[in-house]
mmCIF file of N, CA and C in Angstrom:
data_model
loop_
_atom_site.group_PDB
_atom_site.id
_atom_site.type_symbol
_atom_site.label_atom_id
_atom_site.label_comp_id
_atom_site.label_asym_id
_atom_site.label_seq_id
_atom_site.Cartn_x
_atom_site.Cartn_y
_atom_site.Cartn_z
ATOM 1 N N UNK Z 1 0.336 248.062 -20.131
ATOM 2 C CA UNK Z 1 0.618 247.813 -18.771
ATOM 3 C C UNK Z 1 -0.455 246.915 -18.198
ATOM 4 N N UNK Z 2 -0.822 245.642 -18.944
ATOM 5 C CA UNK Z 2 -2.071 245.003 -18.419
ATOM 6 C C UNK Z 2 -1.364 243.609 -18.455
ATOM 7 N N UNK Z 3 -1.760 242.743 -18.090
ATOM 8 C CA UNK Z 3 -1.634 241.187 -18.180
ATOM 9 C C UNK Z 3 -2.134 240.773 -19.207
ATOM 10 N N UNK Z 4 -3.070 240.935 -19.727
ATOM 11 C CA UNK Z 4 -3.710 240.048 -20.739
ATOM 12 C C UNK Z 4 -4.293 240.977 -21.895
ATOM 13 N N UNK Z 5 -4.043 242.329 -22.016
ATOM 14 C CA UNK Z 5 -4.534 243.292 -22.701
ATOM 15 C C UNK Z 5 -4.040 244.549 -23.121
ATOM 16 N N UNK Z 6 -4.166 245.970 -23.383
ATOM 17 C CA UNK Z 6 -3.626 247.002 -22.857
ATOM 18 C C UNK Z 6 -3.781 248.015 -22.116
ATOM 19 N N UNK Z 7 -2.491 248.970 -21.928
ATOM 20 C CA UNK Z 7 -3.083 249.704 -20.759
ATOM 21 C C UNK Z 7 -2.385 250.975 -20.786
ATOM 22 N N UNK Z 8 -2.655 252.046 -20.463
ATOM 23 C CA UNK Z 8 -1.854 253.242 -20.651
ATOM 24 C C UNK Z 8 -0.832 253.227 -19.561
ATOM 25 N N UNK Z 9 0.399 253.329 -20.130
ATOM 26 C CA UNK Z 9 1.481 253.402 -19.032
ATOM 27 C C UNK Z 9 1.767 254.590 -18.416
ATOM 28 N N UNK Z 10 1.507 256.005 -19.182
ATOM 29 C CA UNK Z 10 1.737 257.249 -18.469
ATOM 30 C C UNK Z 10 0.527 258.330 -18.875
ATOM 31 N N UNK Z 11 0.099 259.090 -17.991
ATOM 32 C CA UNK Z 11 -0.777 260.178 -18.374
ATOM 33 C C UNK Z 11 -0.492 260.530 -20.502
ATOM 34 N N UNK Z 12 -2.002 260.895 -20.553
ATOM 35 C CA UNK Z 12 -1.976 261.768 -22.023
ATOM 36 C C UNK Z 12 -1.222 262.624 -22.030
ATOM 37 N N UNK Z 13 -0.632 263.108 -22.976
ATOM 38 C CA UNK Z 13 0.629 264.174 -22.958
ATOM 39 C C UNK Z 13 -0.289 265.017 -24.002
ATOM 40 N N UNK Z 14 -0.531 265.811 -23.813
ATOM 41 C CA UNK Z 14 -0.666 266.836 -24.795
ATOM 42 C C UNK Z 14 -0.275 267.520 -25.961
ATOM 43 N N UNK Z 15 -0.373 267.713 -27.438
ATOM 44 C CA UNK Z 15 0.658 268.241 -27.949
ATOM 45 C C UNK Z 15 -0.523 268.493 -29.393
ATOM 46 N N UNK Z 16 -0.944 269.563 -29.480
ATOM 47 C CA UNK Z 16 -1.417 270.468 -30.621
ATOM 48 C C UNK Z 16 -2.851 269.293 -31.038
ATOM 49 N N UNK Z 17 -3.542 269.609 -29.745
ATOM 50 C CA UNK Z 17 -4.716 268.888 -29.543
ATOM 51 C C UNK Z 17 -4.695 267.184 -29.885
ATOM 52 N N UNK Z 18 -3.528 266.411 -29.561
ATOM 53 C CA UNK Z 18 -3.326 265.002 -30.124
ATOM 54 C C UNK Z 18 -3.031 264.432 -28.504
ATOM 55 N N UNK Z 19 -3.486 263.221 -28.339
ATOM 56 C CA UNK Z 19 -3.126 262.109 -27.185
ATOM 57 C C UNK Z 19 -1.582 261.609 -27.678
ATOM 58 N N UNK Z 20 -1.009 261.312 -27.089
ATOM 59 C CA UNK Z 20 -0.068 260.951 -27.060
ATOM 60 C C UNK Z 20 0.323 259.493 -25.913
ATOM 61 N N UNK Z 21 0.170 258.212 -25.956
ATOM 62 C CA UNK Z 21 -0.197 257.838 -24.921
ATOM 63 C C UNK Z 21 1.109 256.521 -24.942
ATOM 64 N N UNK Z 22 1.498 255.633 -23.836
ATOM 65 C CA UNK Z 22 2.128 255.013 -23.781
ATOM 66 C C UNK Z 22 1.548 253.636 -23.428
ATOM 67 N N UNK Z 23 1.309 252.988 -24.381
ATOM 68 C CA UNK Z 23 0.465 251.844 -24.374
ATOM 69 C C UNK Z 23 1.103 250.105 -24.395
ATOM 70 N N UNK Z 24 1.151 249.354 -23.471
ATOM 71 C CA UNK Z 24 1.701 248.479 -23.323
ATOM 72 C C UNK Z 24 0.805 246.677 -23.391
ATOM 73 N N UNK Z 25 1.450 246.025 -23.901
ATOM 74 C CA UNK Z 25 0.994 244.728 -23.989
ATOM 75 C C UNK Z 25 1.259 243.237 -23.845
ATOM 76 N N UNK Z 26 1.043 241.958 -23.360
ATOM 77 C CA UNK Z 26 1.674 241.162 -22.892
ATOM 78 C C UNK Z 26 2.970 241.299 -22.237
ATOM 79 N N UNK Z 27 2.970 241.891 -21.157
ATOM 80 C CA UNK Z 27 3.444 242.005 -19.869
ATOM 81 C C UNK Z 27 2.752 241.515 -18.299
ATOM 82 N N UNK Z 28 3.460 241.906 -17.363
ATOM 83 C CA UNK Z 28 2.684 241.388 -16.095
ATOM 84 C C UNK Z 28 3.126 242.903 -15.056
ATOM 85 N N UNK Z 29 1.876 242.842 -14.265
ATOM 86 C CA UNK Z 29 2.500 243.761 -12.906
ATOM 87 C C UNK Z 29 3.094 242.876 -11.763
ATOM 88 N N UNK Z 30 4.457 243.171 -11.643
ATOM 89 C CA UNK Z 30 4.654 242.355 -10.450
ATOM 90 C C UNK Z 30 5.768 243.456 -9.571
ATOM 91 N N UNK Z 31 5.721 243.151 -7.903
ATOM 92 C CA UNK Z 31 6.729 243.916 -7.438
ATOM 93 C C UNK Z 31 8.003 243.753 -7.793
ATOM 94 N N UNK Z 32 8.403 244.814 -7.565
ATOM 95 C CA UNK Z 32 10.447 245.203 -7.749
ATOM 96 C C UNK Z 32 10.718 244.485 -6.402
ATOM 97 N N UNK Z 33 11.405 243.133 -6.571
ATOM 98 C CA UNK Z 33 12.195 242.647 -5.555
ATOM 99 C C UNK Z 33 12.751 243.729 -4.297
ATOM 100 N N UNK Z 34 13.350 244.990 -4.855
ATOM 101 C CA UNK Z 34 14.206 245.580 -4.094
ATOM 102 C C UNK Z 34 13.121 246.168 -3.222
ATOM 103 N N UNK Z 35 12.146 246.820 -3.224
ATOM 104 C CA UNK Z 35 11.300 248.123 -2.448
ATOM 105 C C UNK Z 35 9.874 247.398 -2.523
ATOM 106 N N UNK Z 36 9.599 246.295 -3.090
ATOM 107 C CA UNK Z 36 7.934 246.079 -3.333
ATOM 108 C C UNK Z 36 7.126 246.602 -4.169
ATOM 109 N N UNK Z 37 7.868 247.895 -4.575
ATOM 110 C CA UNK Z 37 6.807 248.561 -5.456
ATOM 111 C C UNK Z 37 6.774 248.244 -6.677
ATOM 112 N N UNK Z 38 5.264 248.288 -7.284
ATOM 113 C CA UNK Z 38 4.697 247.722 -8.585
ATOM 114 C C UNK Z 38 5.342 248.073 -9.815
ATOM 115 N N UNK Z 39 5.608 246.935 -10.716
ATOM 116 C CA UNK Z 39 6.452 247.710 -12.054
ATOM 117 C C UNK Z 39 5.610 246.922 -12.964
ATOM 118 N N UNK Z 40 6.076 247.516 -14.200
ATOM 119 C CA UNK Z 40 4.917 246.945 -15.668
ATOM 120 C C UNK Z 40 6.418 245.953 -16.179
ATOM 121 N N UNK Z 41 6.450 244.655 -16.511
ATOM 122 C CA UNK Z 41 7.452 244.091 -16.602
ATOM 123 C C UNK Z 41 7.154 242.803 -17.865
ATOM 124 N N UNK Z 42 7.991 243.214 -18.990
ATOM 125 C CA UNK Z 42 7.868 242.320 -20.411
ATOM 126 C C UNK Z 42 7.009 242.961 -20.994
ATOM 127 N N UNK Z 43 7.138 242.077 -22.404
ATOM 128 C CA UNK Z 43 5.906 242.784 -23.148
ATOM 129 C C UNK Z 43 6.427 243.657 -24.303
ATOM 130 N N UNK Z 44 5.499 244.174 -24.625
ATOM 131 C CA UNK Z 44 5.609 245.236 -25.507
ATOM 132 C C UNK Z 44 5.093 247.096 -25.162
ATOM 133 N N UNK Z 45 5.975 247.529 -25.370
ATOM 134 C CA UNK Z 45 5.550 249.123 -25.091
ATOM 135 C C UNK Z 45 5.139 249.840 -26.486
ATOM 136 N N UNK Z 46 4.494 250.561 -26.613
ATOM 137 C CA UNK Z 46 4.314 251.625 -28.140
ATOM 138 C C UNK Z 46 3.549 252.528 -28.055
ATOM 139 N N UNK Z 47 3.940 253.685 -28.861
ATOM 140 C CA UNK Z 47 3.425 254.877 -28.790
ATOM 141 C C UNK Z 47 2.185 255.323 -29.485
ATOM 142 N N UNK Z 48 1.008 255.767 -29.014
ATOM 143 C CA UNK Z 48 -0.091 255.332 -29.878
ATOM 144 C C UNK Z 48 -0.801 257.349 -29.639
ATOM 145 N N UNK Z 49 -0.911 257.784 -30.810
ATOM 146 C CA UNK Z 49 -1.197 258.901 -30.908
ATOM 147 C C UNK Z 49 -2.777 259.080 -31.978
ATOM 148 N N UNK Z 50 -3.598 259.926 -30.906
ATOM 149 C CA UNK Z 50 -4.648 260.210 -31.433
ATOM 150 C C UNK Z 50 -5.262 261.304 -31.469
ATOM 151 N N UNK Z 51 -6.184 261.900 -32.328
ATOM 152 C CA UNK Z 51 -6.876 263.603 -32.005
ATOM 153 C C UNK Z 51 -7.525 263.264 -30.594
ATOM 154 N N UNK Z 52 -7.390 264.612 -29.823
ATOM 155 C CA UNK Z 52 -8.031 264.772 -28.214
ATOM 156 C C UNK Z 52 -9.529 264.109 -28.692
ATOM 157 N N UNK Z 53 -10.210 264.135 -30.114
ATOM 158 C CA UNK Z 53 -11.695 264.245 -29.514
ATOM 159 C C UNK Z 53 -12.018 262.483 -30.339
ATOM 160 N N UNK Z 54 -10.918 261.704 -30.185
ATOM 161 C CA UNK Z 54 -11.000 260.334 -30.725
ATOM 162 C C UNK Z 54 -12.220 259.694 -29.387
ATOM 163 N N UNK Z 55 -12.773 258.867 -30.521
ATOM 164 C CA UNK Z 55 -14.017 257.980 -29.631
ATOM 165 C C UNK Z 55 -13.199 256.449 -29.330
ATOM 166 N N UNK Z 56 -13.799 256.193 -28.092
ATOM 167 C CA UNK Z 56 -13.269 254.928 -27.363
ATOM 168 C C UNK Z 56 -13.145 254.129 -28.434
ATOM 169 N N UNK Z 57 -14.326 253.797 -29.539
ATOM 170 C CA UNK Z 57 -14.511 253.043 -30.071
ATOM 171 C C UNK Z 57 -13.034 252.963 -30.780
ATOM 172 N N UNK Z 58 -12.946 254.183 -31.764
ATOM 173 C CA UNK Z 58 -11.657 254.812 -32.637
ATOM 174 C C UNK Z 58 -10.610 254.155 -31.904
ATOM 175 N N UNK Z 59 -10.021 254.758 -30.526
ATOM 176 C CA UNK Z 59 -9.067 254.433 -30.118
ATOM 177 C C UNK Z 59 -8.581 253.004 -29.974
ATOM 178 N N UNK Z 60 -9.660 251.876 -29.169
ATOM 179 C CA UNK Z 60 -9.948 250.690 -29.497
ATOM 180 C C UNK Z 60 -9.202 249.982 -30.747
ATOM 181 N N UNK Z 61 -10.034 250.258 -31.866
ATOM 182 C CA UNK Z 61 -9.772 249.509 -32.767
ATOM 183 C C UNK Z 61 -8.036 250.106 -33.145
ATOM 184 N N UNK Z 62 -7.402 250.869 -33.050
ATOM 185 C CA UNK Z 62 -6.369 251.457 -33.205
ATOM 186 C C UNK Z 62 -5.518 250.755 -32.825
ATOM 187 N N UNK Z 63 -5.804 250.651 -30.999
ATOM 188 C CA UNK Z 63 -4.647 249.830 -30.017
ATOM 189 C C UNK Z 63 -5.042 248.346 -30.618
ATOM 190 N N UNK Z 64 -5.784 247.664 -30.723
ATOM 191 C CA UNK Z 64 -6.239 246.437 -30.958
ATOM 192 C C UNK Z 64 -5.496 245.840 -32.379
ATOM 193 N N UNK Z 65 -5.394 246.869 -33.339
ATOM 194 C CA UNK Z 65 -4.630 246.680 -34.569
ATOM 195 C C UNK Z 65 -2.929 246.879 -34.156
ATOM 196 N N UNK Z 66 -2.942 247.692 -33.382
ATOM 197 C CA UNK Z 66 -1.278 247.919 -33.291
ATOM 198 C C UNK Z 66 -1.024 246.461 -32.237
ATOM 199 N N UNK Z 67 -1.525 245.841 -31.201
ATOM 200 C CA UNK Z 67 -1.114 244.628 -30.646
ATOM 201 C C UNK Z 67 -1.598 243.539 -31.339
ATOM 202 N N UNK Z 68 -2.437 243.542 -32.514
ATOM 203 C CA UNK Z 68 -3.412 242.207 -32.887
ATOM 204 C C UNK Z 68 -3.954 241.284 -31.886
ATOM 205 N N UNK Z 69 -4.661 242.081 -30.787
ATOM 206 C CA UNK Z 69 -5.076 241.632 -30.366
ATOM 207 C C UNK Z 69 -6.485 242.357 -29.937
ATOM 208 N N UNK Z 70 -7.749 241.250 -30.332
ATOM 209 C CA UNK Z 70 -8.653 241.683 -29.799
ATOM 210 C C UNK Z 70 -9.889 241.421 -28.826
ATOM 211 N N UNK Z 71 -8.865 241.119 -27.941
ATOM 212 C CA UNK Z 71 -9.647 240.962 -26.172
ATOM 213 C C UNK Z 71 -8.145 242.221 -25.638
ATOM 214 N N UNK Z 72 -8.213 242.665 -26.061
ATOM 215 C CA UNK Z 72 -7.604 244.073 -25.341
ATOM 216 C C UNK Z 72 -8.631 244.642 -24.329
ATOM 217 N N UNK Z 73 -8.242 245.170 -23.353
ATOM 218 C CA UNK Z 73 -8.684 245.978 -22.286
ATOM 219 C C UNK Z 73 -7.737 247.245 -22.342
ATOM 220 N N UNK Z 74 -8.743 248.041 -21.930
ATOM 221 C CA UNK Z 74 -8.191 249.780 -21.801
ATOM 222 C C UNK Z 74 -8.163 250.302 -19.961
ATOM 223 N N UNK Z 75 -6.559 250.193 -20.022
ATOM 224 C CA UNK Z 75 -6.937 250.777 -18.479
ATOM 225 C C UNK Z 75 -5.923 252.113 -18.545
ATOM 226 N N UNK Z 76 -5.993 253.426 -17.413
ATOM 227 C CA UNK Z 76 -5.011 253.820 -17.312
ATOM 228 C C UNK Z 76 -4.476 254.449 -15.925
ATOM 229 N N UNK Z 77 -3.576 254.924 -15.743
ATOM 230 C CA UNK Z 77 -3.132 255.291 -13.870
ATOM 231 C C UNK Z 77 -2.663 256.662 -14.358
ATOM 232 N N UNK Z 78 -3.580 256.545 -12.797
ATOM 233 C CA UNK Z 78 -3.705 257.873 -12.303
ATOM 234 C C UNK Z 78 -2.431 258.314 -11.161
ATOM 235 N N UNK Z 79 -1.862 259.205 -11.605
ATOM 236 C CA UNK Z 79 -0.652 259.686 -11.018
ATOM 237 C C UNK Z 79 -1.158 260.070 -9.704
ATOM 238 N N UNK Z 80 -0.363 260.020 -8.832
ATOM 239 C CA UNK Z 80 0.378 259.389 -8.188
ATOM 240 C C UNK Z 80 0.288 258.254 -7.553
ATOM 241 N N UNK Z 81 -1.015 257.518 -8.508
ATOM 242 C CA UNK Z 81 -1.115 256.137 -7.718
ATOM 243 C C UNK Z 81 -0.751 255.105 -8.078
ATOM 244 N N UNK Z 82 -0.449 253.763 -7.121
ATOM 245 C CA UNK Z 82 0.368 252.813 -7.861
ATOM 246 C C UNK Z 82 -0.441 251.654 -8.821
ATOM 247 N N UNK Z 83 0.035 250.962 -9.419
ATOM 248 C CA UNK Z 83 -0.134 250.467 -10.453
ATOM 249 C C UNK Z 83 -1.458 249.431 -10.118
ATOM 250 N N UNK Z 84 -2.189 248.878 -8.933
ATOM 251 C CA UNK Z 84 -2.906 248.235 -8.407
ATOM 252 C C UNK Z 84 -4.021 248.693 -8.255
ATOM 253 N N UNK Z 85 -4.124 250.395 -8.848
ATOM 254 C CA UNK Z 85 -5.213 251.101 -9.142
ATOM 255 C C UNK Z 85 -5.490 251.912 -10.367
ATOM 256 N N UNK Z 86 -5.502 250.949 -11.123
ATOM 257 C CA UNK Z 86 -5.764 251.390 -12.884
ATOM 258 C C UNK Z 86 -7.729 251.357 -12.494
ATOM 259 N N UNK Z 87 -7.982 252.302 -13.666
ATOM 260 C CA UNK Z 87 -8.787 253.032 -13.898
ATOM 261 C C UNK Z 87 -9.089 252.400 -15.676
ATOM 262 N N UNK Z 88 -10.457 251.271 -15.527
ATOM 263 C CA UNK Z 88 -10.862 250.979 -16.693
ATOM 264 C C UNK Z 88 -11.702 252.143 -17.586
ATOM 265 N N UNK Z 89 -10.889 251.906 -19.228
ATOM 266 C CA UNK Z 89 -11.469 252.333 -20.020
ATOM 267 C C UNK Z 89 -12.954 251.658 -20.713
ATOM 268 N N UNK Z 90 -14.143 252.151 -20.801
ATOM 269 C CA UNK Z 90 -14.778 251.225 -21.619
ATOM 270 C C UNK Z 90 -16.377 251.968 -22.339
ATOM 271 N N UNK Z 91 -15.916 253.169 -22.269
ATOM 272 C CA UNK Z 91 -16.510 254.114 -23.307
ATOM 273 C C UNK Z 91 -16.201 255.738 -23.585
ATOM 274 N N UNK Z 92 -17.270 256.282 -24.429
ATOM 275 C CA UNK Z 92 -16.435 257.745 -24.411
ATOM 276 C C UNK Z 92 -16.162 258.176 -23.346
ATOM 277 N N UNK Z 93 -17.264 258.146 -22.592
ATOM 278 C CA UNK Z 93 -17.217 258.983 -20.971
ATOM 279 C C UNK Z 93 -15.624 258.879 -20.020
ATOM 280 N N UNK Z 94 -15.995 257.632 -19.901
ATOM 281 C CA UNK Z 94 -14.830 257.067 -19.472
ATOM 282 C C UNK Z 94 -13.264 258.038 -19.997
ATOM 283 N N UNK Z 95 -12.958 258.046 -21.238
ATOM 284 C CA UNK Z 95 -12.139 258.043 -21.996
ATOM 285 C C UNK Z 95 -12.115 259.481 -22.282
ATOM 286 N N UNK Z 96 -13.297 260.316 -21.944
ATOM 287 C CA UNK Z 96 -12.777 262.015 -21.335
ATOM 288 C C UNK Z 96 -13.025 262.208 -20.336
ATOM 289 N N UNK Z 97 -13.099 261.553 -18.847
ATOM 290 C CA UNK Z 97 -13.164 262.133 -18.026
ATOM 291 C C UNK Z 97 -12.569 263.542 -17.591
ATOM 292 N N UNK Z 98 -11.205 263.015 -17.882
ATOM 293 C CA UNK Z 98 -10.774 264.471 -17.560
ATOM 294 C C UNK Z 98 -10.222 265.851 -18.201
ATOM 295 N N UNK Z 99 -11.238 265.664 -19.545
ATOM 296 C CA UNK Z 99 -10.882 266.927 -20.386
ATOM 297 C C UNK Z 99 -11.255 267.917 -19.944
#
């Protein structure tokens, strides 16, 4: 869900201590004609699953191999906010805040 990189499209899902995450790439945020509100639009979507206690680094090279791309950025949104307030990834800390 990034312009030029990736980005988590929906909260970690939980499931027998594994991330589960929805990770998107070469796309754009732009508004929905109809209401204004922000959508993740083109691109590529994919499902990228990791152990809860994976290091930024780990995860990184993971997403970076699954898009081949490596000027990837890690962002992700925070529910219920809209898409104009992603939340950069860019170390462990970061990347458990909220365990």
């Amino acid at each position: 869900m990034l312009r030029e990189g990736v980005d988590e499209e929906a909260p970690a899902l939980l499931s027998n201590n594994r991330l589960k995450l929805l990770c998107s790439s070469g796309g754009k945020i732009l508004p929905r004609p109809s209401d204004g509100q922000l959508k993740y639009v083109g691109g590529e979507t994919r499902v990228v699953s990791a152990p809860r206690s994976v290091t930024f680094k780990e995860l990184k090279q993971k997403i970076v191999g699954m898009f081949s791309n490596p000027e990837s950025v890690i962002k992700y949104q925070v529910f219920p906010e809209d898409l104009d307030a992603l939340v950069s990834v860019r170390s462990d800390e970061d990347l458990h805040a909220y365990d």
